[in-house]
Amino acid sequence: MGTFFSAPGWLCLTVTAVLGGTIFCKLKKSQGQVGRKVVCLAGLWGGACLVSLSLFWGLILFSLSCFLVYTYFSGQELLPADQKAVLITGGDSGIGHALSKYLDELGFTVFAGVLDEKGSGSEELRRTCSKRLSVLQLDITDPQQIKDAHSKVKEKLQNRGLWAVVNNAGILGLPTDGELIPMTEYKRCMAVNFFGAVEVTKAFLPLLRKSKGRLVNISSMAGGVPMEKMAAYSSSKAALTMFSAVMRQELSKWGVKVSVIQPGGFRTNITGTSDMWDKLEKNILDHLTPDVQEDYGQDYILRERNFLMFMQTYSVMDVSPVLLDVQHAISAKSPFAFYAPGKMSYLWLCFVSFSPTGIFDYFSKKMHSHRKSMPRVLSMPNWKNEAT
């Protein structure tokens, strides 16, 4: 106790208090969710130091952790939006639509790529946003439309580079067992969620290199956390996540910073409409072989749309955490390599990365135990005896 009340002890305590107060002030101004997680981790680390060591040395280590967090926050100041141009794909609806409006309000020059430039989403952007925003016809699976969009962006920017590209456009399809998903759906998910994003990136990278700007790819928590019924969607998002990681390394020498956003469950139009579900169900049934259809049963397949309703029920309406993280990714002096906005998404990604596979599978099975729908053969009382 005498050591703590000595001059070095009081000095250490004072430094801790000053740094802690400064960090708290910076935390109140921080954007998105990741800053709060870093501070929580620093707090846990400091607490562990105080418990495991003597009070004096614990405070020294805690002061050091506060200093490191302070240094970390000093690189999180946001650059001004003036004269910075951003291309966003998938601006018709959902996150892309909300992001286009949000960045326009912040003062960015926004190019909103849309699937239908005459659709209601496009018209709303023209009506509600400033003249800085331009709506571009951009089906990311159409190479010619990508070239045309590139020409229009380059013409408007003239000698300026493009500050950021946000690859947001994506599709979900009808979630069901991987064996039941037709190959056409696997290819469609890859075409939009992965190959489209890659082609847009390749087309606009010269403009990003010129500005030493940002590449932001909207992936999904499903790209890192195995989820039943999501074989096609998750595979395409996992490919996008890995593409982002490789490009982050390769583009660093050009001064281009790359971030990947892995949101949790947010309610958007990606789940589609009832008419779309009908078409997808018909597509699945038309492509099944007789033996697979016999084993699963048509009733099981038709009940799979209940999973979409489950997703909508438990997803979050407010997409502002995603918008804040994208803003941080394109505006911070030192953006993060990845972001995980949404309830529990960061914890789930960490859980998958560090826990044994058997433990994750056990918890995943428990989470899906409420879904009592089973394939026809598995619901038969004597199916185990028949299998043996």
Short mmCIF file of C-alpha atoms in Angstrom, two decimals:
data_model
loop_
_atom_site.label_atom_id
_atom_site.label_comp_id
_atom_site.label_asym_id
_atom_site.label_seq_id
_atom_site.Cartn_x
_atom_site.Cartn_y
_atom_site.Cartn_z
CA MET A 1 0.00 0.00 0.00
CA GLY A 2 2.96 2.28 0.69
CA THR A 3 4.21 1.82 -2.86
CA PHE A 4 0.86 2.93 -4.26
CA PHE A 5 0.81 6.17 -2.22
CA SER A 6 4.40 7.05 -3.20
CA ALA A 7 5.16 9.75 -5.77
CA PRO A 8 5.43 7.28 -8.71
CA GLY A 9 2.10 5.75 -7.72
CA TRP A 10 0.33 9.12 -7.67
CA LEU A 11 1.98 10.05 -10.98
CA CYS A 12 0.81 6.81 -12.58
CA LEU A 13 -2.71 7.32 -11.23
CA THR A 14 -2.78 10.90 -12.56
CA VAL A 15 -1.62 9.82 -16.04
CA THR A 16 -4.29 7.11 -16.08
CA ALA A 17 -7.02 9.57 -15.10
CA VAL A 18 -5.97 12.16 -17.71
CA LEU A 19 -5.65 9.63 -20.53
CA GLY A 20 -8.88 7.91 -19.52
CA GLY A 21 -10.77 11.20 -19.56
CA THR A 22 -9.35 12.15 -22.94
CA ILE A 23 -10.26 8.77 -24.40
CA PHE A 24 -13.78 9.07 -23.02
CA CYS A 25 -14.19 12.45 -24.75
CA LYS A 26 -12.93 11.01 -28.02
CA LEU A 27 -15.20 8.00 -27.62
CA LYS A 28 -18.27 10.22 -27.45
CA LYS A 29 -17.35 11.66 -30.84
CA SER A 30 -16.34 8.38 -32.47
CA GLN A 31 -18.27 6.97 -35.43
CA GLY A 32 -19.67 3.45 -35.68
CA GLN A 33 -19.32 0.55 -33.32
CA VAL A 34 -15.68 -0.54 -33.55
CA GLY A 35 -14.27 2.26 -31.41
CA ARG A 36 -16.43 1.22 -28.50
CA LYS A 37 -15.26 -2.38 -28.83
CA VAL A 38 -11.62 -1.28 -28.74
CA VAL A 39 -12.22 0.71 -25.57
CA CYS A 40 -14.02 -2.25 -23.98
CA LEU A 41 -11.08 -4.51 -24.80
CA ALA A 42 -8.67 -1.94 -23.37
CA GLY A 43 -10.76 -1.77 -20.21
CA LEU A 44 -10.76 -5.55 -19.86
CA TRP A 45 -7.01 -5.62 -20.39
CA GLY A 46 -6.49 -2.89 -17.78
CA GLY A 47 -8.76 -4.68 -15.32
CA ALA A 48 -6.83 -7.90 -15.79
CA CYS A 49 -3.58 -6.05 -15.12
CA LEU A 50 -4.94 -4.60 -11.89
CA VAL A 51 -6.17 -7.99 -10.68
CA SER A 52 -3.17 -10.10 -11.63
CA LEU A 53 -0.36 -7.73 -10.64
CA SER A 54 0.43 -5.43 -7.78
CA LEU A 55 -1.56 -2.21 -7.79
CA PHE A 56 1.44 -0.09 -8.80
CA TRP A 57 2.50 -2.20 -11.79
CA GLY A 58 -1.12 -2.78 -12.72
CA LEU A 59 -1.66 0.96 -12.97
CA ILE A 60 1.49 1.33 -15.07
CA LEU A 61 0.27 -1.26 -17.56
CA PHE A 62 -3.22 0.24 -17.51
CA SER A 63 -1.72 3.69 -18.21
CA LEU A 64 0.17 2.18 -21.12
CA SER A 65 -3.00 0.63 -22.53
CA CYS A 66 -4.76 4.01 -22.21
CA PHE A 67 -1.90 5.66 -24.09
CA LEU A 68 -2.09 3.09 -26.89
CA VAL A 69 -5.86 3.57 -27.20
CA TYR A 70 -5.35 7.35 -27.26
CA THR A 71 -2.82 6.94 -30.08
CA TYR A 72 -5.27 4.69 -31.88
CA PHE A 73 -8.06 7.28 -31.66
CA SER A 74 -5.81 10.05 -32.95
CA GLY A 75 -5.85 8.29 -36.33
CA GLN A 76 -9.64 8.04 -36.40
CA GLU A 77 -10.38 11.70 -37.14
CA LEU A 78 -12.62 12.04 -40.18
CA LEU A 79 -11.44 13.80 -43.32
CA PRO A 80 -13.72 16.50 -44.79
CA ALA A 81 -16.18 15.42 -47.48
CA ASP A 82 -15.53 18.43 -49.74
CA GLN A 83 -14.66 17.50 -53.33
CA LYS A 84 -14.67 13.77 -52.54
CA ALA A 85 -16.61 11.59 -54.99
CA VAL A 86 -18.03 8.16 -54.08
CA LEU A 87 -19.52 5.46 -56.31
CA ILE A 88 -22.13 3.21 -54.66
CA THR A 89 -23.63 0.15 -56.36
CA GLY A 90 -27.10 -1.18 -55.58
CA GLY A 91 -28.59 2.25 -54.91
CA ASP A 92 -32.17 1.31 -55.86
CA SER A 93 -33.16 0.27 -52.34
CA GLY A 94 -31.96 -0.97 -48.97
CA ILE A 95 -28.53 -0.08 -47.63
CA GLY A 96 -27.29 1.30 -50.96
CA HIS A 97 -30.25 3.65 -51.21
CA ALA A 98 -29.92 4.85 -47.60
CA LEU A 99 -26.15 5.22 -47.98
CA SER A 100 -26.51 7.35 -51.13
CA LYS A 101 -28.80 9.75 -49.26
CA TYR A 102 -26.61 9.78 -46.17
CA LEU A 103 -23.34 10.54 -47.97
CA ASP A 104 -25.08 13.18 -50.07
CA GLU A 105 -26.24 14.90 -46.86
CA LEU A 106 -22.65 14.83 -45.58
CA GLY A 107 -21.46 16.73 -48.68
CA PHE A 108 -19.96 13.94 -50.81
CA THR A 109 -20.36 13.87 -54.56
CA VAL A 110 -22.32 10.64 -54.95
CA PHE A 111 -22.65 8.41 -58.01
CA ALA A 112 -25.52 6.03 -57.22
CA GLY A 113 -25.40 2.96 -59.46
CA VAL A 114 -28.85 1.45 -59.87
CA LEU A 115 -30.34 -1.58 -61.58
CA ASP A 116 -33.18 0.51 -63.02
CA GLU A 117 -32.50 4.21 -63.58
CA LYS A 118 -36.25 4.78 -64.21
CA GLY A 119 -37.42 2.90 -61.12
CA SER A 120 -39.03 4.39 -58.01
CA GLY A 121 -35.80 4.22 -56.00
CA SER A 122 -33.90 6.16 -58.64
CA GLU A 123 -36.62 8.78 -58.90
CA GLU A 124 -36.63 9.23 -55.13
CA LEU A 125 -32.89 9.84 -55.11
CA ARG A 126 -33.22 12.49 -57.83
CA ARG A 127 -36.10 14.14 -55.99
CA THR A 128 -34.71 14.18 -52.45
CA CYS A 129 -30.95 14.55 -52.90
CA SER A 130 -28.78 17.47 -53.94
CA LYS A 131 -27.52 18.14 -57.46
CA ARG A 132 -24.19 16.62 -56.46
CA LEU A 133 -25.80 13.17 -56.69
CA SER A 134 -25.89 11.43 -60.07
CA VAL A 135 -27.94 8.31 -60.79
CA LEU A 136 -26.15 5.85 -63.08
CA GLN A 137 -27.63 2.84 -64.86
CA LEU A 138 -25.37 0.09 -63.54
CA ASP A 139 -26.19 -3.60 -63.67
CA ILE A 140 -22.93 -4.95 -62.26
CA THR A 141 -23.33 -8.22 -64.18
CA ASP A 142 -23.29 -6.29 -67.49
CA PRO A 143 -19.72 -5.38 -68.59
CA GLN A 144 -21.00 -2.76 -71.05
CA GLN A 145 -22.98 -0.94 -68.36
CA ILE A 146 -19.88 -0.92 -66.15
CA LYS A 147 -17.87 0.64 -69.00
CA ASP A 148 -20.58 3.24 -69.65
CA ALA A 149 -20.77 4.14 -65.95
CA HIS A 150 -16.98 4.46 -65.81
CA SER A 151 -17.02 6.84 -68.79
CA LYS A 152 -19.70 9.03 -67.19
CA VAL A 153 -17.89 9.16 -63.84
CA LYS A 154 -14.58 9.99 -65.49
CA GLU A 155 -16.21 12.69 -67.64
CA LYS A 156 -17.84 14.38 -64.65
CA LEU A 157 -14.75 14.20 -62.47
CA GLN A 158 -12.42 15.30 -65.29
CA ASN A 159 -8.95 15.50 -63.72
CA ARG A 160 -10.09 14.54 -60.22
CA GLY A 161 -9.76 10.99 -59.03
CA LEU A 162 -12.61 8.97 -57.55
CA TRP A 163 -12.25 8.92 -53.77
CA ALA A 164 -14.20 5.75 -52.94
CA VAL A 165 -16.02 2.78 -54.44
CA VAL A 166 -18.61 1.03 -52.27
CA ASN A 167 -19.53 -2.37 -53.68
CA ASN A 168 -22.94 -2.82 -52.08
CA ALA A 169 -25.14 -4.53 -54.70
CA GLY A 170 -26.10 -8.07 -53.72
CA ILE A 171 -28.77 -10.74 -53.85
CA LEU A 172 -29.88 -13.43 -51.40
CA GLY A 173 -31.98 -15.92 -53.33
CA LEU A 174 -34.28 -18.36 -51.56
CA PRO A 175 -32.52 -19.88 -48.54
CA THR A 176 -32.79 -23.64 -48.47
CA ASP A 177 -30.61 -26.72 -48.08
CA GLY A 178 -27.49 -26.56 -50.23
CA GLU A 179 -28.43 -29.80 -51.97
CA LEU A 180 -31.70 -28.25 -53.14
CA ILE A 181 -30.30 -24.98 -54.50
CA PRO A 182 -30.04 -25.20 -58.31
CA MET A 183 -26.66 -24.52 -59.88
CA THR A 184 -28.23 -21.56 -61.64
CA GLU A 185 -28.77 -19.93 -58.23
CA TYR A 186 -25.20 -20.63 -57.12
CA LYS A 187 -23.94 -19.01 -60.31
CA ARG A 188 -26.36 -16.07 -59.98
CA CYS A 189 -25.18 -15.34 -56.43
CA MET A 190 -21.56 -15.50 -57.51
CA ALA A 191 -22.25 -13.33 -60.56
CA VAL A 192 -23.77 -10.50 -58.49
CA ASN A 193 -22.17 -10.79 -55.05
CA PHE A 194 -18.64 -11.62 -56.19
CA PHE A 195 -17.84 -11.35 -59.89
CA GLY A 196 -19.85 -8.14 -60.28
CA ALA A 197 -18.00 -6.51 -57.38
CA VAL A 198 -14.66 -7.67 -58.78
CA GLU A 199 -15.41 -6.27 -62.24
CA VAL A 200 -16.56 -2.92 -60.84
CA THR A 201 -13.41 -2.78 -58.70
CA LYS A 202 -11.12 -3.50 -61.66
CA ALA A 203 -12.84 -0.90 -63.83
CA PHE A 204 -12.60 1.93 -61.28
CA LEU A 205 -9.27 1.14 -59.63
CA PRO A 206 -7.25 3.51 -61.88
CA LEU A 207 -9.39 6.38 -60.57
CA LEU A 208 -8.95 5.20 -56.98
CA ARG A 209 -5.20 4.91 -57.38
CA LYS A 210 -5.10 8.46 -58.71
CA SER A 211 -6.78 9.80 -55.56
CA LYS A 212 -5.19 7.28 -53.17
CA GLY A 213 -8.75 6.62 -52.08
CA ARG A 214 -10.82 3.85 -50.55
CA LEU A 215 -12.35 0.56 -51.66
CA VAL A 216 -15.21 -0.62 -49.43
CA ASN A 217 -16.90 -3.97 -50.02
CA ILE A 218 -20.19 -4.80 -48.30
CA SER A 219 -19.94 -8.48 -47.48
CA SER A 220 -21.99 -10.15 -44.73
CA MET A 221 -21.62 -11.82 -41.37
CA ALA A 222 -22.77 -14.91 -43.32
CA GLY A 223 -19.48 -14.69 -45.25
CA GLY A 224 -17.61 -15.60 -42.06
CA VAL A 225 -20.18 -17.48 -39.98
CA PRO A 226 -21.55 -20.77 -41.41
CA MET A 227 -25.34 -20.54 -41.54
CA GLU A 228 -27.81 -23.21 -42.56
CA LYS A 229 -29.82 -22.49 -45.72
CA MET A 230 -27.20 -19.98 -46.95
CA ALA A 231 -24.81 -22.11 -48.99
CA ALA A 232 -25.03 -20.03 -52.19
CA TYR A 233 -25.18 -16.60 -50.54
CA SER A 234 -22.54 -17.29 -47.88
CA SER A 235 -20.09 -18.78 -50.36
CA SER A 236 -20.28 -15.70 -52.58
CA LYS A 237 -19.86 -13.34 -49.61
CA ALA A 238 -16.94 -15.38 -48.27
CA ALA A 239 -15.28 -15.01 -51.66
CA LEU A 240 -15.83 -11.23 -51.51
CA THR A 241 -14.35 -11.09 -48.00
CA MET A 242 -11.20 -12.91 -49.09
CA PHE A 243 -10.94 -10.77 -52.24
CA SER A 244 -11.04 -7.69 -50.01
CA ALA A 245 -8.26 -9.04 -47.80
CA VAL A 246 -5.98 -9.75 -50.75
CA MET A 247 -6.69 -6.40 -52.38
CA ARG A 248 -5.97 -4.65 -49.07
CA GLN A 249 -2.43 -6.03 -49.17
CA GLU A 250 -1.85 -5.42 -52.87
CA LEU A 251 -3.24 -1.88 -53.00
CA SER A 252 -1.44 -0.62 -49.91
CA LYS A 253 1.63 0.23 -52.01
CA TRP A 254 -0.59 2.56 -54.07
CA GLY A 255 -1.94 4.30 -51.00
CA VAL A 256 -5.44 2.83 -51.52
CA LYS A 257 -7.07 1.58 -48.32
CA VAL A 258 -9.47 -1.39 -48.47
CA SER A 259 -12.18 -2.24 -45.95
CA VAL A 260 -14.81 -4.95 -45.80
CA ILE A 261 -18.13 -4.48 -43.99
CA GLN A 262 -19.73 -7.64 -42.56
CA PRO A 263 -23.17 -6.56 -41.29
CA GLY A 264 -25.41 -8.70 -39.14
CA GLY A 265 -29.18 -8.99 -39.59
CA PHE A 266 -30.60 -5.78 -41.03
CA ARG A 267 -33.97 -5.63 -42.76
CA THR A 268 -33.61 -4.63 -46.40
CA ASN A 269 -35.21 -5.60 -49.71
CA ILE A 270 -32.56 -8.27 -50.29
CA THR A 271 -35.02 -10.96 -49.12
CA GLY A 272 -37.21 -10.18 -52.15
CA THR A 273 -40.95 -10.26 -52.70
CA SER A 274 -43.54 -13.01 -52.50
CA ASP A 275 -43.66 -13.23 -56.31
CA MET A 276 -39.90 -13.69 -56.38
CA TRP A 277 -40.15 -16.47 -53.81
CA ASP A 278 -42.75 -18.23 -55.96
CA LYS A 279 -40.40 -18.16 -58.95
CA LEU A 280 -37.48 -19.41 -56.90
CA GLU A 281 -39.54 -22.26 -55.44
CA LYS A 282 -40.63 -23.29 -58.92
CA ASN A 283 -37.03 -23.13 -60.10
CA ILE A 284 -35.95 -25.39 -57.26
CA LEU A 285 -38.70 -27.96 -57.86
CA ASP A 286 -38.05 -27.99 -61.62
CA HIS A 287 -34.36 -28.81 -61.15
CA LEU A 288 -34.62 -31.57 -58.54
CA THR A 289 -34.00 -35.16 -59.52
CA PRO A 290 -36.84 -37.57 -58.60
CA ASP A 291 -34.89 -39.25 -55.79
CA VAL A 292 -33.93 -35.97 -54.12
CA GLN A 293 -37.50 -34.69 -54.37
CA GLU A 294 -38.73 -37.96 -52.89
CA ASP A 295 -36.31 -37.78 -49.95
CA TYR A 296 -37.01 -34.14 -49.07
CA GLY A 297 -40.67 -33.95 -50.07
CA GLN A 298 -42.38 -31.01 -51.75
CA ASP A 299 -43.99 -29.86 -48.48
CA TYR A 300 -40.56 -29.40 -46.90
CA ILE A 301 -39.35 -27.30 -49.84
CA LEU A 302 -42.44 -25.09 -49.85
CA ARG A 303 -42.09 -24.46 -46.12
CA GLU A 304 -38.59 -23.05 -46.61
CA ARG A 305 -39.97 -19.57 -47.23
CA ASN A 306 -40.80 -19.56 -43.52
CA PHE A 307 -37.07 -19.06 -42.98
CA LEU A 308 -37.28 -15.78 -44.90
CA MET A 309 -40.13 -14.67 -42.66
CA PHE A 310 -38.01 -15.64 -39.64
CA MET A 311 -35.14 -13.51 -40.99
CA GLN A 312 -37.42 -10.51 -41.49
CA THR A 313 -38.90 -10.87 -38.00
CA TYR A 314 -35.55 -10.88 -36.20
CA SER A 315 -33.70 -8.40 -38.41
CA VAL A 316 -33.17 -4.77 -37.42
CA MET A 317 -34.91 -1.94 -39.27
CA ASP A 318 -32.38 0.75 -38.38
CA VAL A 319 -29.41 0.50 -40.78
CA SER A 320 -27.59 3.50 -39.30
CA PRO A 321 -24.80 1.34 -37.76
CA VAL A 322 -23.89 0.21 -41.29
CA LEU A 323 -23.99 3.78 -42.61
CA LEU A 324 -21.74 5.03 -39.81
CA ASP A 325 -19.21 2.27 -40.42
CA VAL A 326 -19.13 2.95 -44.16
CA GLN A 327 -18.66 6.65 -43.42
CA HIS A 328 -15.74 5.77 -41.16
CA ALA A 329 -14.24 3.47 -43.79
CA ILE A 330 -14.23 6.19 -46.45
CA SER A 331 -13.48 9.18 -44.20
CA ALA A 332 -11.14 8.14 -41.37
CA LYS A 333 -7.44 8.84 -41.70
CA SER A 334 -6.77 5.25 -40.67
CA PRO A 335 -9.84 3.11 -41.51
CA PHE A 336 -10.20 -0.42 -40.20
CA ALA A 337 -9.65 -3.49 -42.33
CA PHE A 338 -13.07 -4.85 -41.42
CA TYR A 339 -16.24 -3.73 -39.69
CA ALA A 340 -19.04 -5.84 -38.21
CA PRO A 341 -22.06 -3.60 -37.55
CA GLY A 342 -25.13 -5.17 -36.02
CA LYS A 343 -26.15 -6.94 -32.84
CA MET A 344 -23.76 -9.78 -31.91
CA SER A 345 -22.16 -9.88 -35.38
CA TYR A 346 -18.66 -9.10 -34.10
CA LEU A 347 -18.98 -11.67 -31.31
CA TRP A 348 -20.23 -14.34 -33.71
CA LEU A 349 -17.32 -13.74 -36.08
CA CYS A 350 -14.87 -14.01 -33.17
CA PHE A 351 -16.63 -17.11 -31.86
CA VAL A 352 -16.29 -18.86 -35.23
CA SER A 353 -12.64 -17.86 -35.54
CA PHE A 354 -11.48 -19.00 -32.11
CA SER A 355 -13.84 -21.73 -30.88
CA PRO A 356 -13.48 -25.43 -31.75
CA THR A 357 -15.70 -26.47 -34.64
CA GLY A 358 -17.66 -28.93 -32.53
CA ILE A 359 -18.62 -26.24 -30.01
CA PHE A 360 -19.80 -23.86 -32.73
CA ASP A 361 -21.83 -26.59 -34.43
CA TYR A 362 -23.45 -27.49 -31.10
CA PHE A 363 -24.60 -23.92 -30.46
CA SER A 364 -25.69 -23.50 -34.06
CA LYS A 365 -27.80 -26.65 -33.85
CA LYS A 366 -29.39 -25.42 -30.63
CA MET A 367 -30.27 -22.12 -32.26
CA HIS A 368 -32.06 -23.88 -35.11
CA SER A 369 -33.80 -26.45 -32.92
CA HIS A 370 -37.02 -24.39 -32.96
CA ARG A 371 -37.37 -25.07 -36.68
CA LYS A 372 -39.25 -28.37 -36.58
CA SER A 373 -39.54 -28.78 -40.33
CA MET A 374 -37.70 -31.91 -41.44
CA PRO A 375 -37.20 -33.58 -44.83
CA ARG A 376 -39.84 -36.22 -45.52
CA VAL A 377 -37.55 -39.24 -45.08
CA LEU A 378 -36.01 -37.95 -41.83
CA SER A 379 -39.45 -37.41 -40.34
CA MET A 380 -40.34 -41.07 -40.79
CA PRO A 381 -40.07 -43.03 -37.49
CA ASN A 382 -38.09 -45.96 -38.96
CA TRP A 383 -35.67 -44.07 -41.21
CA LYS A 384 -32.63 -44.99 -39.06
CA ASN A 385 -33.41 -48.70 -39.33
CA GLU A 386 -33.84 -48.38 -43.09
CA ALA A 387 -30.49 -46.58 -43.39
CA THR A 388 -28.69 -49.42 -41.65
#
